[in-house]
């Protein structure tokens, strides 16, 4: 009898869960759109890849990168050149960042040659400058496909309430 009661409760909750708001829904949709793009070389830093998503690196540095050509979102660094950074940046809705307790990041990935690490950062920009909140660990990738998960508690992040913009940087 208890199993039947649990099933009934789950049936009653399912419509509420599937109709739940998606605070990062537009970003989820933009990431999904990236999966369908044909392979191409990325020539300029800050070039929009999808709404709110850019790849950043030092211009005129000789960096050569490609997008696409794999399953999911495939970013390829062909030649780092003289650029000291190479980052994928995603704009987050500031209302979601202010109201959520945690920001979670899951990447199923692999490095096709050697190993690579990503250091995820939440950058909060206000009128008086910006502050970075780190996830507390790097995400490591090798030639073996693996899932990486990082969680950033947002409750104590300095500058969250006064921020005008939020950007997830990988």
mmCIF file with all atom_site columns, C-alpha atoms in Angstrom:
data_model
loop_
_atom_site.group_PDB
_atom_site.id
_atom_site.type_symbol
_atom_site.label_atom_id
_atom_site.label_alt_id
_atom_site.label_comp_id
_atom_site.label_asym_id
_atom_site.label_entity_id
_atom_site.label_seq_id
_atom_site.pdbx_PDB_ins_code
_atom_site.Cartn_x
_atom_site.Cartn_y
_atom_site.Cartn_z
_atom_site.occupancy
_atom_site.B_iso_or_equiv
_atom_site.pdbx_formal_charge
_atom_site.auth_seq_id
_atom_site.auth_comp_id
_atom_site.auth_asym_id
_atom_site.auth_atom_id
_atom_site.pdbx_PDB_model_num
ATOM 1   C CA . UNK A 1 1   ? 0.000  0.000  0.000   1.00 0.00 ? 1   UNK A CA 1
ATOM 2   C CA . UNK A 1 2   ? 2.828  2.456  0.705   1.00 0.00 ? 2   UNK A CA 1
ATOM 3   C CA . UNK A 1 3   ? 4.266  1.931  -2.778  1.00 0.00 ? 3   UNK A CA 1
ATOM 4   C CA . UNK A 1 4   ? 0.904  2.827  -4.279  1.00 0.00 ? 4   UNK A CA 1
ATOM 5   C CA . UNK A 1 5   ? 0.783  6.048  -2.212  1.00 0.00 ? 5   UNK A CA 1
ATOM 6   C CA . UNK A 1 6   ? 4.270  7.044  -3.348  1.00 0.00 ? 6   UNK A CA 1
ATOM 7   C CA . UNK A 1 7   ? 3.351  6.401  -6.979  1.00 0.00 ? 7   UNK A CA 1
ATOM 8   C CA . UNK A 1 8   ? 0.229  8.509  -6.622  1.00 0.00 ? 8   UNK A CA 1
ATOM 9   C CA . UNK A 1 9   ? 2.267  11.358 -5.106  1.00 0.00 ? 9   UNK A CA 1
ATOM 10  C CA . UNK A 1 10  ? 4.821  11.172 -7.919  1.00 0.00 ? 10  UNK A CA 1
ATOM 11  C CA . UNK A 1 11  ? 2.050  11.272 -10.522 1.00 0.00 ? 11  UNK A CA 1
ATOM 12  C CA . UNK A 1 12  ? 0.618  14.374 -8.890  1.00 0.00 ? 12  UNK A CA 1
ATOM 13  C CA . UNK A 1 13  ? 4.033  16.098 -8.783  1.00 0.00 ? 13  UNK A CA 1
ATOM 14  C CA . UNK A 1 14  ? 5.221  15.270 -12.298 1.00 0.00 ? 14  UNK A CA 1
ATOM 15  C CA . UNK A 1 15  ? 3.309  18.060 -14.112 1.00 0.00 ? 15  UNK A CA 1
ATOM 16  C CA . UNK A 1 16  ? 4.651  20.616 -11.617 1.00 0.00 ? 16  UNK A CA 1
ATOM 17  C CA . UNK A 1 17  ? 8.242  19.448 -12.103 1.00 0.00 ? 17  UNK A CA 1
ATOM 18  C CA . UNK A 1 18  ? 8.133  19.353 -15.896 1.00 0.00 ? 18  UNK A CA 1
ATOM 19  C CA . UNK A 1 19  ? 6.597  22.828 -16.031 1.00 0.00 ? 19  UNK A CA 1
ATOM 20  C CA . UNK A 1 20  ? 9.167  24.291 -13.626 1.00 0.00 ? 20  UNK A CA 1
ATOM 21  C CA . UNK A 1 21  ? 10.872 27.535 -14.629 1.00 0.00 ? 21  UNK A CA 1
ATOM 22  C CA . UNK A 1 22  ? 14.253 27.234 -16.312 1.00 0.00 ? 22  UNK A CA 1
ATOM 23  C CA . UNK A 1 23  ? 16.319 30.149 -14.979 1.00 0.00 ? 23  UNK A CA 1
ATOM 24  C CA . UNK A 1 24  ? 19.149 29.310 -17.398 1.00 0.00 ? 24  UNK A CA 1
ATOM 25  C CA . UNK A 1 25  ? 16.856 28.106 -20.182 1.00 0.00 ? 25  UNK A CA 1
ATOM 26  C CA . UNK A 1 26  ? 18.049 30.627 -22.781 1.00 0.00 ? 26  UNK A CA 1
ATOM 27  C CA . UNK A 1 27  ? 21.677 29.640 -22.124 1.00 0.00 ? 27  UNK A CA 1
ATOM 28  C CA . UNK A 1 28  ? 20.783 25.938 -22.349 1.00 0.00 ? 28  UNK A CA 1
ATOM 29  C CA . UNK A 1 29  ? 19.147 26.629 -25.715 1.00 0.00 ? 29  UNK A CA 1
ATOM 30  C CA . UNK A 1 30  ? 22.182 28.607 -26.953 1.00 0.00 ? 30  UNK A CA 1
ATOM 31  C CA . UNK A 1 31  ? 24.546 25.774 -25.971 1.00 0.00 ? 31  UNK A CA 1
ATOM 32  C CA . UNK A 1 32  ? 22.323 23.244 -27.737 1.00 0.00 ? 32  UNK A CA 1
ATOM 33  C CA . UNK A 1 33  ? 22.415 25.437 -30.870 1.00 0.00 ? 33  UNK A CA 1
ATOM 34  C CA . UNK A 1 34  ? 26.237 25.325 -30.809 1.00 0.00 ? 34  UNK A CA 1
ATOM 35  C CA . UNK A 1 35  ? 26.117 21.543 -31.156 1.00 0.00 ? 35  UNK A CA 1
ATOM 36  C CA . UNK A 1 36  ? 24.560 21.868 -34.618 1.00 0.00 ? 36  UNK A CA 1
ATOM 37  C CA . UNK A 1 37  ? 27.025 24.407 -36.064 1.00 0.00 ? 37  UNK A CA 1
ATOM 38  C CA . UNK A 1 38  ? 29.242 23.273 -38.945 1.00 0.00 ? 38  UNK A CA 1
ATOM 39  C CA . UNK A 1 39  ? 33.001 23.202 -38.294 1.00 0.00 ? 39  UNK A CA 1
ATOM 40  C CA . UNK A 1 40  ? 34.762 26.545 -38.705 1.00 0.00 ? 40  UNK A CA 1
ATOM 41  C CA . UNK A 1 41  ? 37.870 28.436 -37.671 1.00 0.00 ? 41  UNK A CA 1
ATOM 42  C CA . UNK A 1 42  ? 37.482 31.215 -35.106 1.00 0.00 ? 42  UNK A CA 1
ATOM 43  C CA . UNK A 1 43  ? 39.331 34.265 -36.323 1.00 0.00 ? 43  UNK A CA 1
ATOM 44  C CA . UNK A 1 44  ? 38.565 37.066 -33.847 1.00 0.00 ? 44  UNK A CA 1
ATOM 45  C CA . UNK A 1 45  ? 38.255 37.145 -30.061 1.00 0.00 ? 45  UNK A CA 1
ATOM 46  C CA . UNK A 1 46  ? 34.787 37.993 -28.807 1.00 0.00 ? 46  UNK A CA 1
ATOM 47  C CA . UNK A 1 47  ? 33.102 36.725 -31.956 1.00 0.00 ? 47  UNK A CA 1
ATOM 48  C CA . UNK A 1 48  ? 29.573 35.602 -30.948 1.00 0.00 ? 48  UNK A CA 1
ATOM 49  C CA . UNK A 1 49  ? 29.231 31.834 -31.220 1.00 0.00 ? 49  UNK A CA 1
ATOM 50  C CA . UNK A 1 50  ? 25.616 31.898 -30.031 1.00 0.00 ? 50  UNK A CA 1
ATOM 51  C CA . UNK A 1 51  ? 23.567 34.465 -28.075 1.00 0.00 ? 51  UNK A CA 1
ATOM 52  C CA . UNK A 1 52  ? 25.571 35.301 -24.941 1.00 0.00 ? 52  UNK A CA 1
ATOM 53  C CA . UNK A 1 53  ? 28.462 32.915 -25.747 1.00 0.00 ? 53  UNK A CA 1
ATOM 54  C CA . UNK A 1 54  ? 31.892 34.056 -26.955 1.00 0.00 ? 54  UNK A CA 1
ATOM 55  C CA . UNK A 1 55  ? 35.426 32.736 -27.169 1.00 0.00 ? 55  UNK A CA 1
ATOM 56  C CA . UNK A 1 56  ? 38.042 35.135 -25.769 1.00 0.00 ? 56  UNK A CA 1
ATOM 57  C CA . UNK A 1 57  ? 41.783 35.310 -26.395 1.00 0.00 ? 57  UNK A CA 1
ATOM 58  C CA . UNK A 1 58  ? 44.330 38.015 -27.123 1.00 0.00 ? 58  UNK A CA 1
ATOM 59  C CA . UNK A 1 59  ? 43.814 39.350 -30.640 1.00 0.00 ? 59  UNK A CA 1
ATOM 60  C CA . UNK A 1 60  ? 46.786 39.491 -33.015 1.00 0.00 ? 60  UNK A CA 1
ATOM 61  C CA . UNK A 1 61  ? 48.471 36.755 -30.956 1.00 0.00 ? 61  UNK A CA 1
ATOM 62  C CA . UNK A 1 62  ? 48.569 34.074 -33.624 1.00 0.00 ? 62  UNK A CA 1
ATOM 63  C CA . UNK A 1 63  ? 46.066 31.870 -31.769 1.00 0.00 ? 63  UNK A CA 1
ATOM 64  C CA . UNK A 1 64  ? 44.178 29.495 -34.046 1.00 0.00 ? 64  UNK A CA 1
ATOM 65  C CA . UNK A 1 65  ? 41.044 27.769 -32.781 1.00 0.00 ? 65  UNK A CA 1
ATOM 66  C CA . UNK A 1 66  ? 38.212 25.800 -34.323 1.00 0.00 ? 66  UNK A CA 1
ATOM 67  C CA . UNK A 1 67  ? 34.598 25.157 -33.386 1.00 0.00 ? 67  UNK A CA 1
ATOM 68  C CA . UNK A 1 68  ? 32.573 22.100 -34.344 1.00 0.00 ? 68  UNK A CA 1
ATOM 69  C CA . UNK A 1 69  ? 33.570 18.906 -36.027 1.00 0.00 ? 69  UNK A CA 1
ATOM 70  C CA . UNK A 1 70  ? 32.789 16.641 -33.098 1.00 0.00 ? 70  UNK A CA 1
ATOM 71  C CA . UNK A 1 71  ? 29.962 15.257 -31.059 1.00 0.00 ? 71  UNK A CA 1
ATOM 72  C CA . UNK A 1 72  ? 28.496 17.961 -28.829 1.00 0.00 ? 72  UNK A CA 1
ATOM 73  C CA . UNK A 1 73  ? 30.450 21.206 -28.530 1.00 0.00 ? 73  UNK A CA 1
ATOM 74  C CA . UNK A 1 74  ? 33.937 20.656 -29.916 1.00 0.00 ? 74  UNK A CA 1
ATOM 75  C CA . UNK A 1 75  ? 36.472 23.425 -29.301 1.00 0.00 ? 75  UNK A CA 1
ATOM 76  C CA . UNK A 1 76  ? 39.908 22.837 -30.783 1.00 0.00 ? 76  UNK A CA 1
ATOM 77  C CA . UNK A 1 77  ? 43.010 24.838 -29.948 1.00 0.00 ? 77  UNK A CA 1
ATOM 78  C CA . UNK A 1 78  ? 45.224 24.356 -33.010 1.00 0.00 ? 78  UNK A CA 1
ATOM 79  C CA . UNK A 1 79  ? 47.939 26.843 -32.010 1.00 0.00 ? 79  UNK A CA 1
ATOM 80  C CA . UNK A 1 80  ? 48.013 28.928 -28.831 1.00 0.00 ? 80  UNK A CA 1
ATOM 81  C CA . UNK A 1 81  ? 50.342 31.486 -30.411 1.00 0.00 ? 81  UNK A CA 1
ATOM 82  C CA . UNK A 1 82  ? 51.277 34.195 -27.907 1.00 0.00 ? 82  UNK A CA 1
ATOM 83  C CA . UNK A 1 83  ? 47.867 34.483 -26.217 1.00 0.00 ? 83  UNK A CA 1
ATOM 84  C CA . UNK A 1 84  ? 48.126 34.082 -22.422 1.00 0.00 ? 84  UNK A CA 1
ATOM 85  C CA . UNK A 1 85  ? 44.466 33.000 -22.187 1.00 0.00 ? 85  UNK A CA 1
ATOM 86  C CA . UNK A 1 86  ? 41.818 31.091 -24.120 1.00 0.00 ? 86  UNK A CA 1
ATOM 87  C CA . UNK A 1 87  ? 38.363 31.112 -22.534 1.00 0.00 ? 87  UNK A CA 1
ATOM 88  C CA . UNK A 1 88  ? 34.776 30.295 -23.366 1.00 0.00 ? 88  UNK A CA 1
ATOM 89  C CA . UNK A 1 89  ? 32.480 32.906 -21.808 1.00 0.00 ? 89  UNK A CA 1
ATOM 90  C CA . UNK A 1 90  ? 28.751 32.570 -21.218 1.00 0.00 ? 90  UNK A CA 1
ATOM 91  C CA . UNK A 1 91  ? 26.507 35.400 -20.013 1.00 0.00 ? 91  UNK A CA 1
ATOM 92  C CA . UNK A 1 92  ? 24.219 34.303 -17.181 1.00 0.00 ? 92  UNK A CA 1
ATOM 93  C CA . UNK A 1 93  ? 20.942 36.002 -16.275 1.00 0.00 ? 93  UNK A CA 1
ATOM 94  C CA . UNK A 1 94  ? 21.782 38.167 -13.262 1.00 0.00 ? 94  UNK A CA 1
ATOM 95  C CA . UNK A 1 95  ? 18.362 37.500 -11.681 1.00 0.00 ? 95  UNK A CA 1
ATOM 96  C CA . UNK A 1 96  ? 19.105 33.766 -11.670 1.00 0.00 ? 96  UNK A CA 1
ATOM 97  C CA . UNK A 1 97  ? 22.546 34.299 -10.126 1.00 0.00 ? 97  UNK A CA 1
ATOM 98  C CA . UNK A 1 98  ? 21.033 36.487 -7.389  1.00 0.00 ? 98  UNK A CA 1
ATOM 99  C CA . UNK A 1 99  ? 18.239 34.041 -6.563  1.00 0.00 ? 99  UNK A CA 1
ATOM 100 C CA . UNK A 1 100 ? 19.957 30.635 -6.881  1.00 0.00 ? 100 UNK A CA 1
ATOM 101 C CA . UNK A 1 101 ? 21.835 29.054 -4.007  1.00 0.00 ? 101 UNK A CA 1
ATOM 102 C CA . UNK A 1 102 ? 24.260 27.060 -6.181  1.00 0.00 ? 102 UNK A CA 1
ATOM 103 C CA . UNK A 1 103 ? 25.680 27.195 -9.680  1.00 0.00 ? 103 UNK A CA 1
ATOM 104 C CA . UNK A 1 104 ? 26.464 23.754 -11.039 1.00 0.00 ? 104 UNK A CA 1
ATOM 105 C CA . UNK A 1 105 ? 28.584 22.907 -14.044 1.00 0.00 ? 105 UNK A CA 1
ATOM 106 C CA . UNK A 1 106 ? 28.773 19.499 -15.719 1.00 0.00 ? 106 UNK A CA 1
ATOM 107 C CA . UNK A 1 107 ? 30.986 18.837 -18.706 1.00 0.00 ? 107 UNK A CA 1
ATOM 108 C CA . UNK A 1 108 ? 31.312 15.471 -20.411 1.00 0.00 ? 108 UNK A CA 1
ATOM 109 C CA . UNK A 1 109 ? 34.554 15.872 -22.283 1.00 0.00 ? 109 UNK A CA 1
ATOM 110 C CA . UNK A 1 110 ? 37.915 14.665 -23.362 1.00 0.00 ? 110 UNK A CA 1
ATOM 111 C CA . UNK A 1 111 ? 41.172 16.076 -24.657 1.00 0.00 ? 111 UNK A CA 1
ATOM 112 C CA . UNK A 1 112 ? 42.039 14.544 -28.003 1.00 0.00 ? 112 UNK A CA 1
ATOM 113 C CA . UNK A 1 113 ? 45.812 14.813 -27.458 1.00 0.00 ? 113 UNK A CA 1
ATOM 114 C CA . UNK A 1 114 ? 47.531 14.978 -24.084 1.00 0.00 ? 114 UNK A CA 1
ATOM 115 C CA . UNK A 1 115 ? 45.664 16.578 -21.209 1.00 0.00 ? 115 UNK A CA 1
ATOM 116 C CA . UNK A 1 116 ? 43.894 19.881 -20.555 1.00 0.00 ? 116 UNK A CA 1
ATOM 117 C CA . UNK A 1 117 ? 42.406 21.664 -17.565 1.00 0.00 ? 117 UNK A CA 1
ATOM 118 C CA . UNK A 1 118 ? 39.685 24.265 -17.242 1.00 0.00 ? 118 UNK A CA 1
ATOM 119 C CA . UNK A 1 119 ? 39.369 26.592 -14.254 1.00 0.00 ? 119 UNK A CA 1
ATOM 120 C CA . UNK A 1 120 ? 35.700 27.636 -14.075 1.00 0.00 ? 120 UNK A CA 1
ATOM 121 C CA . UNK A 1 121 ? 35.061 31.122 -12.678 1.00 0.00 ? 121 UNK A CA 1
ATOM 122 C CA . UNK A 1 122 ? 31.918 33.160 -12.108 1.00 0.00 ? 122 UNK A CA 1
ATOM 123 C CA . UNK A 1 123 ? 32.723 36.812 -12.893 1.00 0.00 ? 123 UNK A CA 1
ATOM 124 C CA . UNK A 1 124 ? 30.378 39.382 -11.345 1.00 0.00 ? 124 UNK A CA 1
ATOM 125 C CA . UNK A 1 125 ? 30.627 42.855 -12.855 1.00 0.00 ? 125 UNK A CA 1
ATOM 126 C CA . UNK A 1 126 ? 29.397 45.963 -11.013 1.00 0.00 ? 126 UNK A CA 1
ATOM 127 C CA . UNK A 1 127 ? 29.827 49.694 -11.530 1.00 0.00 ? 127 UNK A CA 1
ATOM 128 C CA . UNK A 1 128 ? 32.987 49.672 -9.391  1.00 0.00 ? 128 UNK A CA 1
ATOM 129 C CA . UNK A 1 129 ? 34.712 46.787 -11.196 1.00 0.00 ? 129 UNK A CA 1
ATOM 130 C CA . UNK A 1 130 ? 34.490 42.993 -11.174 1.00 0.00 ? 130 UNK A CA 1
ATOM 131 C CA . UNK A 1 131 ? 35.014 40.118 -8.779  1.00 0.00 ? 131 UNK A CA 1
ATOM 132 C CA . UNK A 1 132 ? 35.726 36.493 -9.601  1.00 0.00 ? 132 UNK A CA 1
ATOM 133 C CA . UNK A 1 133 ? 34.328 33.570 -7.613  1.00 0.00 ? 133 UNK A CA 1
ATOM 134 C CA . UNK A 1 134 ? 36.176 30.318 -8.292  1.00 0.00 ? 134 UNK A CA 1
ATOM 135 C CA . UNK A 1 135 ? 34.543 26.913 -8.200  1.00 0.00 ? 135 UNK A CA 1
ATOM 136 C CA . UNK A 1 136 ? 37.367 25.607 -5.998  1.00 0.00 ? 136 UNK A CA 1
ATOM 137 C CA . UNK A 1 137 ? 38.789 23.042 -8.390  1.00 0.00 ? 137 UNK A CA 1
ATOM 138 C CA . UNK A 1 138 ? 40.046 22.694 -11.925 1.00 0.00 ? 138 UNK A CA 1
ATOM 139 C CA . UNK A 1 139 ? 38.315 20.340 -14.333 1.00 0.00 ? 139 UNK A CA 1
ATOM 140 C CA . UNK A 1 140 ? 40.806 17.908 -15.870 1.00 0.00 ? 140 UNK A CA 1
ATOM 141 C CA . UNK A 1 141 ? 40.416 16.189 -19.220 1.00 0.00 ? 141 UNK A CA 1
ATOM 142 C CA . UNK A 1 142 ? 42.486 13.396 -20.759 1.00 0.00 ? 142 UNK A CA 1
ATOM 143 C CA . UNK A 1 143 ? 42.082 11.239 -23.857 1.00 0.00 ? 143 UNK A CA 1
ATOM 144 C CA . UNK A 1 144 ? 39.493 9.155  -21.986 1.00 0.00 ? 144 UNK A CA 1
ATOM 145 C CA . UNK A 1 145 ? 35.977 10.631 -22.073 1.00 0.00 ? 145 UNK A CA 1
ATOM 146 C CA . UNK A 1 146 ? 34.898 11.580 -18.553 1.00 0.00 ? 146 UNK A CA 1
ATOM 147 C CA . UNK A 1 147 ? 32.286 13.602 -16.724 1.00 0.00 ? 147 UNK A CA 1
ATOM 148 C CA . UNK A 1 148 ? 33.463 16.581 -14.683 1.00 0.00 ? 148 UNK A CA 1
ATOM 149 C CA . UNK A 1 149 ? 31.198 18.219 -12.123 1.00 0.00 ? 149 UNK A CA 1
ATOM 150 C CA . UNK A 1 150 ? 31.818 21.433 -10.198 1.00 0.00 ? 150 UNK A CA 1
ATOM 151 C CA . UNK A 1 151 ? 29.527 23.254 -7.789  1.00 0.00 ? 151 UNK A CA 1
ATOM 152 C CA . UNK A 1 152 ? 29.805 26.866 -6.614  1.00 0.00 ? 152 UNK A CA 1
ATOM 153 C CA . UNK A 1 153 ? 27.769 27.876 -3.534  1.00 0.00 ? 153 UNK A CA 1
ATOM 154 C CA . UNK A 1 154 ? 26.376 31.337 -4.323  1.00 0.00 ? 154 UNK A CA 1
ATOM 155 C CA . UNK A 1 155 ? 25.065 32.332 -0.893  1.00 0.00 ? 155 UNK A CA 1
ATOM 156 C CA . UNK A 1 156 ? 28.307 33.878 0.334   1.00 0.00 ? 156 UNK A CA 1
ATOM 157 C CA . UNK A 1 157 ? 29.713 35.171 -2.955  1.00 0.00 ? 157 UNK A CA 1
ATOM 158 C CA . UNK A 1 158 ? 30.896 38.748 -2.467  1.00 0.00 ? 158 UNK A CA 1
ATOM 159 C CA . UNK A 1 159 ? 29.288 41.259 -4.812  1.00 0.00 ? 159 UNK A CA 1
ATOM 160 C CA . UNK A 1 160 ? 26.438 39.010 -5.925  1.00 0.00 ? 160 UNK A CA 1
ATOM 161 C CA . UNK A 1 161 ? 23.622 41.334 -4.897  1.00 0.00 ? 161 UNK A CA 1
ATOM 162 C CA . UNK A 1 162 ? 25.143 44.496 -6.430  1.00 0.00 ? 162 UNK A CA 1
ATOM 163 C CA . UNK A 1 163 ? 26.317 42.880 -9.668  1.00 0.00 ? 163 UNK A CA 1
ATOM 164 C CA . UNK A 1 164 ? 25.011 44.173 -12.978 1.00 0.00 ? 164 UNK A CA 1
ATOM 165 C CA . UNK A 1 165 ? 26.291 41.261 -15.086 1.00 0.00 ? 165 UNK A CA 1
ATOM 166 C CA . UNK A 1 166 ? 27.341 37.667 -14.483 1.00 0.00 ? 166 UNK A CA 1
ATOM 167 C CA . UNK A 1 167 ? 29.599 35.624 -16.761 1.00 0.00 ? 167 UNK A CA 1
ATOM 168 C CA . UNK A 1 168 ? 30.626 31.982 -16.505 1.00 0.00 ? 168 UNK A CA 1
ATOM 169 C CA . UNK A 1 169 ? 34.217 31.692 -17.736 1.00 0.00 ? 169 UNK A CA 1
ATOM 170 C CA . UNK A 1 170 ? 35.836 28.383 -18.699 1.00 0.00 ? 170 UNK A CA 1
#
